Coordinates of C-alpha atoms and ligand atoms in Angstrom, one line a residue:
M21 CA -26.7 -8.9 -31.9
E22 CA -25.3 -12.0 -33.6
E23 CA -21.7 -12.9 -32.8
Q24 CA -19.5 -12.3 -35.8
S25 CA -16.1 -13.8 -36.4
I26 CA -13.0 -11.7 -36.7
Q27 CA -11.0 -12.0 -39.9
M28 CA -7.2 -11.9 -39.5
N29 CA -4.7 -10.2 -41.8
L30 CA -1.4 -10.2 -40.0
C31 CA 1.7 -8.1 -40.8
S32 CA 4.7 -9.8 -42.3
T33 CA 7.2 -7.6 -40.6
K34 CA 7.0 -6.4 -37.0
K35 CA 8.0 -3.0 -35.7
E36 CA 10.8 -2.6 -33.2
K37 CA 9.5 -2.3 -29.7
P38 CA 10.5 0.7 -27.6
S39 CA 12.5 0.3 -24.4
S40 CA 9.9 0.0 -21.7
D41 CA 11.5 2.5 -19.3
Q42 CA 11.5 5.5 -21.6
L43 CA 7.9 5.4 -22.7
E44 CA 5.8 8.6 -23.0
F45 CA 2.0 8.7 -23.4
G46 CA 0.4 7.8 -26.7
K47 CA 3.2 8.3 -29.2
I48 CA 3.9 4.7 -30.3
F49 CA 1.5 2.2 -31.7
T50 CA 1.6 -1.6 -32.0
D51 CA 1.7 -3.7 -35.2
H52 CA -2.1 -4.4 -35.5
M53 CA -5.4 -2.7 -35.1
F54 CA -9.0 -3.9 -35.0
I55 CA -11.6 -2.4 -37.3
M56 CA -15.2 -3.0 -38.2
D57 CA -17.7 -1.2 -40.4
Y58 CA -21.3 -0.1 -40.0
S59 CA -23.9 0.7 -42.5
N60 CA -27.6 1.2 -41.9
E61 CA -28.3 -1.7 -44.2
E62 CA -25.8 -4.2 -42.8
G63 CA -25.3 -3.1 -39.2
W64 CA -21.9 -3.7 -37.7
H65 CA -20.0 -6.1 -40.0
D66 CA -16.6 -7.1 -41.4
A67 CA -14.8 -7.3 -38.1
R68 CA -11.1 -7.7 -38.8
I69 CA -7.6 -7.4 -37.3
I70 CA -5.2 -5.8 -39.8
P71 CA -1.8 -4.2 -39.8
Y72 CA -1.8 -0.8 -38.1
Q73 CA -2.1 1.6 -41.0
P74 CA -3.5 5.0 -42.1
L75 CA -7.3 5.1 -42.9
A76 CA -8.5 6.0 -46.3
L77 CA -11.5 8.2 -45.9
D78 CA -13.5 10.5 -48.2
P79 CA -12.7 14.1 -47.5
S80 CA -16.4 14.6 -47.1
A81 CA -16.6 11.9 -44.4
M82 CA -18.9 13.5 -41.8
V83 CA -16.5 13.1 -38.9
F84 CA -14.2 15.7 -40.4
H85 CA -17.0 18.3 -40.5
Y86 CA -19.3 17.8 -37.6
G87 CA -17.2 15.7 -35.2
Q88 CA -19.7 12.8 -34.7
S89 CA -17.2 10.5 -32.9
V90 CA -16.7 8.8 -29.6
F91 CA -13.8 7.1 -27.9
E92 CA -12.7 5.1 -24.8
G93 CA -9.5 4.6 -22.9
L94 CA -8.5 1.5 -20.9
K95 CA -5.3 -0.3 -20.3
A96 CA -3.8 -3.8 -20.5
Y97 CA -1.3 -4.7 -17.7
L98 CA 1.3 -7.3 -17.4
T99 CA 1.3 -9.3 -14.1
P100 CA 4.5 -10.6 -12.5
D101 CA 3.6 -14.0 -14.0
G102 CA 3.6 -12.6 -17.5
E103 CA -0.2 -12.6 -17.9
A104 CA -2.1 -9.9 -19.6
Q105 CA -5.1 -8.4 -17.8
L106 CA -7.7 -5.6 -18.1
F107 CA -9.3 -3.5 -15.4
R108 CA -13.1 -3.3 -15.5
P109 CA -13.3 -3.2 -19.3
E110 CA -17.0 -3.8 -19.3
K111 CA -17.4 -0.4 -17.7
N112 CA -15.7 1.2 -20.7
M113 CA -17.9 -0.7 -23.1
Q114 CA -21.0 0.4 -21.3
R115 CA -19.8 4.0 -21.4
L116 CA -19.0 3.7 -25.0
N117 CA -22.6 2.9 -25.7
R118 CA -23.8 5.7 -23.5
S119 CA -21.6 8.1 -25.5
N120 CA -22.9 6.5 -28.7
N121 CA -26.4 7.1 -27.6
R122 CA -25.7 10.8 -27.0
L123 CA -23.9 11.2 -30.3
C124 CA -26.6 9.3 -32.3
I125 CA -24.1 6.6 -33.2
P126 CA -25.5 3.0 -33.4
P127 CA -24.6 0.9 -30.3
V128 CA -22.0 -1.8 -30.5
D129 CA -22.5 -5.3 -29.0
E130 CA -20.5 -4.7 -25.8
E131 CA -19.6 -8.4 -25.4
F132 CA -18.3 -8.6 -28.9
A133 CA -16.4 -5.4 -28.7
L134 CA -14.7 -6.6 -25.5
H135 CA -14.0 -10.0 -27.2
A136 CA -12.4 -8.1 -30.1
I137 CA -10.2 -6.1 -27.7
K138 CA -9.1 -9.2 -25.9
Q139 CA -8.2 -10.9 -29.3
L140 CA -6.2 -7.9 -30.3
I141 CA -4.4 -7.8 -26.9
A142 CA -3.7 -11.5 -27.0
L143 CA -2.1 -11.0 -30.5
E144 CA -0.1 -7.9 -29.3
K145 CA 0.8 -9.2 -25.9
D146 CA 4.5 -8.8 -26.4
W147 CA 3.8 -5.0 -26.7
I148 CA 2.7 -4.8 -23.1
P149 CA 5.6 -3.0 -21.4
S150 CA 6.9 -4.4 -18.1
A151 CA 8.6 -1.4 -16.4
E152 CA 6.9 0.0 -13.3
G153 CA 4.0 2.3 -14.1
T154 CA 3.8 1.4 -17.8
S155 CA 1.0 -0.4 -19.6
L156 CA -0.6 -0.9 -23.0
Y157 CA -3.2 1.8 -23.5
I158 CA -6.2 0.7 -25.5
R159 CA -8.0 3.3 -27.5
P160 CA -11.3 2.1 -29.0
F161 CA -13.1 4.8 -31.1
I162 CA -15.9 5.3 -33.5
I163 CA -16.0 7.8 -36.4
S164 CA -18.8 8.7 -38.8
T165 CA -17.7 8.0 -42.3
E166 CA -20.6 8.8 -44.7
P167 CA -19.5 11.2 -47.4
Y168 CA -22.2 13.8 -46.9
L169 CA -22.2 17.5 -45.8
G170 CA -25.7 17.6 -44.4
V171 CA -26.0 17.9 -40.7
A172 CA -27.5 14.6 -39.7
P173 CA -26.4 11.3 -38.1
S174 CA -24.2 9.5 -40.5
S175 CA -25.4 6.2 -42.1
H176 CA -21.8 4.7 -42.0
Y177 CA -19.3 4.3 -39.2
Q178 CA -16.0 2.6 -38.4
F179 CA -15.2 1.2 -35.0
I180 CA -11.4 1.0 -34.5
V181 CA -9.2 -0.1 -31.7
I182 CA -5.5 0.9 -31.6
L183 CA -3.0 0.1 -28.9
S184 CA -0.1 2.2 -27.5
P185 CA 2.5 1.2 -25.0
V186 CA 2.6 4.1 -22.5
G187 CA 4.4 5.5 -19.5
A188 CA 2.9 8.2 -17.1
Y189 CA 0.4 10.6 -18.6
Y190 CA 1.8 13.5 -16.7
K191 CA 5.6 14.0 -16.7
E192 CA 5.3 14.4 -12.9
G193 CA 4.1 10.7 -12.6
I194 CA 2.8 10.2 -9.0
N195 CA 4.4 13.5 -8.0
P196 CA 1.9 16.4 -7.4
V197 CA 0.8 18.5 -10.4
K198 CA -0.1 22.2 -10.5
I199 CA -3.6 22.9 -11.8
A200 CA -5.1 26.2 -12.8
V201 CA -8.8 26.9 -12.0
E202 CA -10.4 28.1 -15.3
N203 CA -12.6 31.2 -14.9
Q204 CA -13.2 32.2 -18.5
Y205 CA -13.9 29.1 -20.6
V206 CA -16.2 26.2 -19.7
R207 CA -15.9 22.6 -20.8
A208 CA -19.5 21.5 -20.8
V209 CA -23.0 22.6 -19.8
L210 CA -26.0 20.7 -18.5
G211 CA -27.7 19.2 -21.5
G212 CA -24.5 19.3 -23.5
T213 CA -22.1 16.4 -24.2
G214 CA -20.0 16.7 -21.1
E215 CA -20.7 13.2 -19.9
A216 CA -20.0 11.6 -23.3
K217 CA -16.5 10.7 -24.3
T218 CA -16.5 12.6 -27.6
G219 CA -13.6 14.4 -29.3
G220 CA -15.4 17.8 -29.3
N221 CA -15.2 18.1 -25.5
Y222 CA -11.5 17.7 -25.7
A223 CA -11.1 20.1 -28.6
S224 CA -13.0 22.8 -26.7
S225 CA -10.7 22.3 -23.7
L226 CA -7.5 23.1 -25.6
K227 CA -7.6 26.9 -25.5
A228 CA -7.7 27.2 -21.7
Q229 CA -5.0 24.6 -21.3
E230 CA -2.8 26.3 -23.9
M231 CA -3.1 29.6 -22.0
V232 CA -1.7 28.1 -18.7
A233 CA 0.7 25.4 -20.0
D234 CA 3.7 27.8 -20.2
K235 CA 3.2 28.8 -16.6
G236 CA 3.9 25.2 -15.5
F237 CA 0.3 24.0 -15.0
A238 CA -0.4 20.4 -16.0
Q239 CA -4.1 21.0 -16.7
V240 CA -7.0 23.3 -15.9
L241 CA -9.8 22.6 -13.4
W242 CA -13.2 23.2 -15.0
L243 CA -16.0 24.9 -13.2
D244 CA -19.7 24.5 -14.0
G245 CA -20.9 26.1 -17.2
V246 CA -23.6 28.3 -15.7
E247 CA -22.4 30.0 -12.6
K248 CA -18.7 29.1 -12.8
K249 CA -18.8 28.3 -9.1
Y250 CA -19.0 24.6 -8.8
I251 CA -16.1 22.2 -9.5
E252 CA -16.6 19.7 -12.3
E253 CA -13.4 17.8 -13.5
V254 CA -10.0 18.3 -14.9
G255 CA -10.7 17.0 -18.4
S256 CA -8.3 14.1 -18.4
M257 CA -9.4 13.0 -14.8
N258 CA -12.1 13.4 -12.2
V259 CA -11.2 15.2 -8.9
F260 CA -11.3 14.5 -5.2
F261 CA -10.7 16.7 -2.2
K262 CA -10.1 15.5 1.4
I263 CA -11.6 18.1 3.7
N264 CA -11.5 17.6 7.4
G265 CA -11.2 13.8 7.1
E266 CA -13.9 13.4 4.5
V267 CA -13.3 12.8 0.8
V268 CA -15.5 14.9 -1.5
T269 CA -15.9 14.5 -5.2
P270 CA -18.3 16.4 -7.5
A271 CA -21.6 14.5 -8.0
L272 CA -22.3 13.3 -11.5
N273 CA -24.7 15.9 -13.0
G274 CA -24.7 15.2 -16.7
S275 CA -21.8 17.4 -17.6
I276 CA -19.1 15.5 -15.7
L277 CA -17.5 12.3 -17.2
E278 CA -18.4 9.2 -15.3
G279 CA -14.9 7.9 -14.8
V280 CA -14.1 4.2 -14.2
T281 CA -11.2 5.1 -11.9
R282 CA -13.6 7.6 -10.1
N283 CA -16.0 4.8 -9.4
S284 CA -13.2 2.5 -8.3
V285 CA -11.8 5.2 -5.9
I286 CA -15.2 5.7 -4.3
Q287 CA -15.6 1.9 -3.9
L288 CA -12.2 1.5 -2.3
L289 CA -12.7 4.4 0.1
K290 CA -16.0 2.9 1.2
H291 CA -14.3 -0.5 1.6
W292 CA -11.7 1.2 3.9
N293 CA -14.4 3.0 5.9
V294 CA -13.0 6.4 4.8
P295 CA -15.9 8.8 4.6
V296 CA -16.6 9.7 1.0
V297 CA -19.4 11.8 -0.5
E298 CA -20.5 12.8 -4.0
R299 CA -22.0 16.2 -3.9
R300 CA -21.8 19.7 -5.3
I301 CA -18.6 21.5 -4.2
S302 CA -17.8 25.2 -4.9
M303 CA -14.5 26.9 -5.3
E304 CA -15.5 29.2 -2.5
E305 CA -15.9 26.2 -0.2
L306 CA -12.5 25.0 -1.2
Y307 CA -11.0 28.4 -0.6
Q308 CA -12.6 28.6 2.9
A309 CA -11.4 25.0 3.7
N310 CA -7.9 25.9 2.6
K311 CA -8.0 29.1 4.7
A312 CA -9.2 27.1 7.7
G313 CA -6.4 24.6 7.2
I314 CA -8.7 21.7 6.6
L315 CA -8.1 21.1 2.9
E316 CA -5.9 18.1 3.5
E317 CA -5.5 16.6 0.1
A318 CA -6.5 17.0 -3.6
F319 CA -6.0 14.5 -6.3
G320 CA -7.3 13.5 -9.8
A321 CA -8.3 10.0 -10.9
G322 CA -8.4 8.7 -14.4
T323 CA -7.4 5.8 -16.6
A324 CA -4.5 7.6 -18.2
A325 CA -3.5 9.6 -15.1
V326 CA -4.3 6.8 -12.5
I327 CA -4.1 8.9 -9.3
S328 CA -2.5 12.2 -9.7
P329 CA -2.0 14.3 -6.5
I330 CA -2.6 18.0 -6.9
G331 CA 0.0 20.0 -5.0
Q332 CA -1.1 23.4 -6.1
L333 CA -4.4 25.0 -7.3
T334 CA -4.4 28.5 -8.6
W335 CA -7.6 30.4 -8.6
Q336 CA -8.1 34.1 -9.5
E337 CA -4.3 34.7 -9.4
E338 CA -4.0 33.2 -5.9
D339 CA -2.0 30.0 -5.3
Y340 CA -3.2 27.3 -2.8
I341 CA -0.5 24.9 -1.8
I342 CA -2.1 21.7 -0.8
N343 CA -0.5 19.3 1.7
N344 CA 2.7 21.3 1.4
G345 CA 2.8 20.3 -2.3
K346 CA 3.3 16.7 -1.3
T347 CA 1.6 13.5 -2.2
G348 CA -1.1 12.8 0.4
E349 CA -1.6 9.6 2.4
I350 CA -5.0 8.8 0.7
A351 CA -3.7 9.5 -2.8
R352 CA -0.7 7.3 -2.2
R353 CA -2.8 4.5 -0.7
L354 CA -5.3 4.6 -3.6
Y355 CA -2.5 4.7 -6.2
D356 CA -0.7 1.7 -4.5
T357 CA -3.9 -0.3 -4.2
L358 CA -5.3 0.4 -7.7
T359 CA -2.0 -0.3 -9.4
G360 CA -1.5 -3.3 -7.1
I361 CA -4.8 -4.8 -8.4
Q362 CA -4.3 -3.7 -12.0
Y363 CA -0.8 -5.3 -12.2
G364 CA -1.9 -8.4 -10.4
K365 CA 0.2 -7.8 -7.3
E366 CA -2.6 -7.4 -4.9
K367 CA -5.9 -9.2 -4.2
D368 CA -8.8 -8.2 -6.3
P369 CA -11.7 -8.2 -3.8
F370 CA -14.1 -6.6 -6.2
D371 CA -13.6 -8.9 -9.2
W372 CA -12.4 -6.0 -11.3
I373 CA -9.8 -7.9 -13.2
V374 CA -10.5 -9.6 -16.5
K375 CA -7.7 -11.9 -17.7
V376 CA -6.8 -11.8 -21.4
D377 CA -5.2 -15.1 -21.5
K378 CA -8.4 -16.8 -20.6
V379 CA -9.9 -15.8 -24.0
E380 CA -11.3 -18.9 -25.7
H381 CA -10.9 -19.5 -29.4
L382 CA -7.6 -17.5 -29.5
V383 CA -6.8 -16.5 -33.0
K384 CA -3.9 -18.2 -34.6
Ligands
COI28 C1 -8.3 8.3 -20.2 O1 -8.0 8.5 -19.0 O2 -8.2 7.2 -20.7 C2 -8.7 9.4 -21.0 O3 -9.4 9.2 -21.9 C3 -8.1 10.7 -20.7 C4 -7.4 11.3 -21.9 C5 -6.0 10.9 -22.2 C6 -8.2 12.0 -22.9

């Protein structure tokens, strides 16, 4: 794909920035956004950075009716030297195109999309919060915009990137969360869209989550869509269990999201010589491990959630308290190392960090 230039239309007045120690997740947005259009005739075109603003879309735009859309989530971090940096952003761009492929959305040029994100971050650098555990969440997404009610792939799309200064995803932060194992509803089935990052997966997860939210559960743990036996993921994060010294995470099977943090956790554990295995794991096995006293830790891993220890799992009305409801040693070490690398406070032995400040041709 040919490299295009990015047109700039900057705002004349800037919004007031929130105080960095009171940030929640995803409620505040920066001054600018990136947008580009697609048509079957022109391909991706008209890349531009413009003031953050509502979209004007035809009510018949296909995204409103058939949900043909994909998104990504990544973060920009501020280092102690005041530099902006990203964590493995190329992985998000690759996954964006895998999601595009599943949803019949035309691929984006991954390098150009990353270039556009860096340009936007460079422009909005002052929005990256500095308080511990905060970052600038980056939400790239693509929507189908053709005004048409037939069920078919759209001929027009918009690719948009918005930015949100965020604090912890769960109010518990790094403290353990309570998770309910979902027995009635399923999130995804083999052959479905489970491994794509598409809005419909999240829409279909709301019912189960709503049913347990008022009982103090942060999220639900999804089981496989056929037998409802095997553990899949939490929906906003992948899951890991430490059983008798070995860390186990459900193997990617087509219905589980391939998390960037999941992949990084596996690499870190291997690097530390901690046994780690990707395989099928059933709730029954977890139940037996807990009964035998060898379920040592459970935690989730995701971009928004980082590492989130699971202190309690509830399955078929029974509560399993894990590690006395405390943050485990492995979860803590992973959290410290990952955030250490992400915030530029620790060595980056895997070359995961991409500096924003090194962007060439910075827009003026
Ligand atoms: C992320 O971790 O970035 C996610 O996309 C999870 C979520 C907030 C839907």
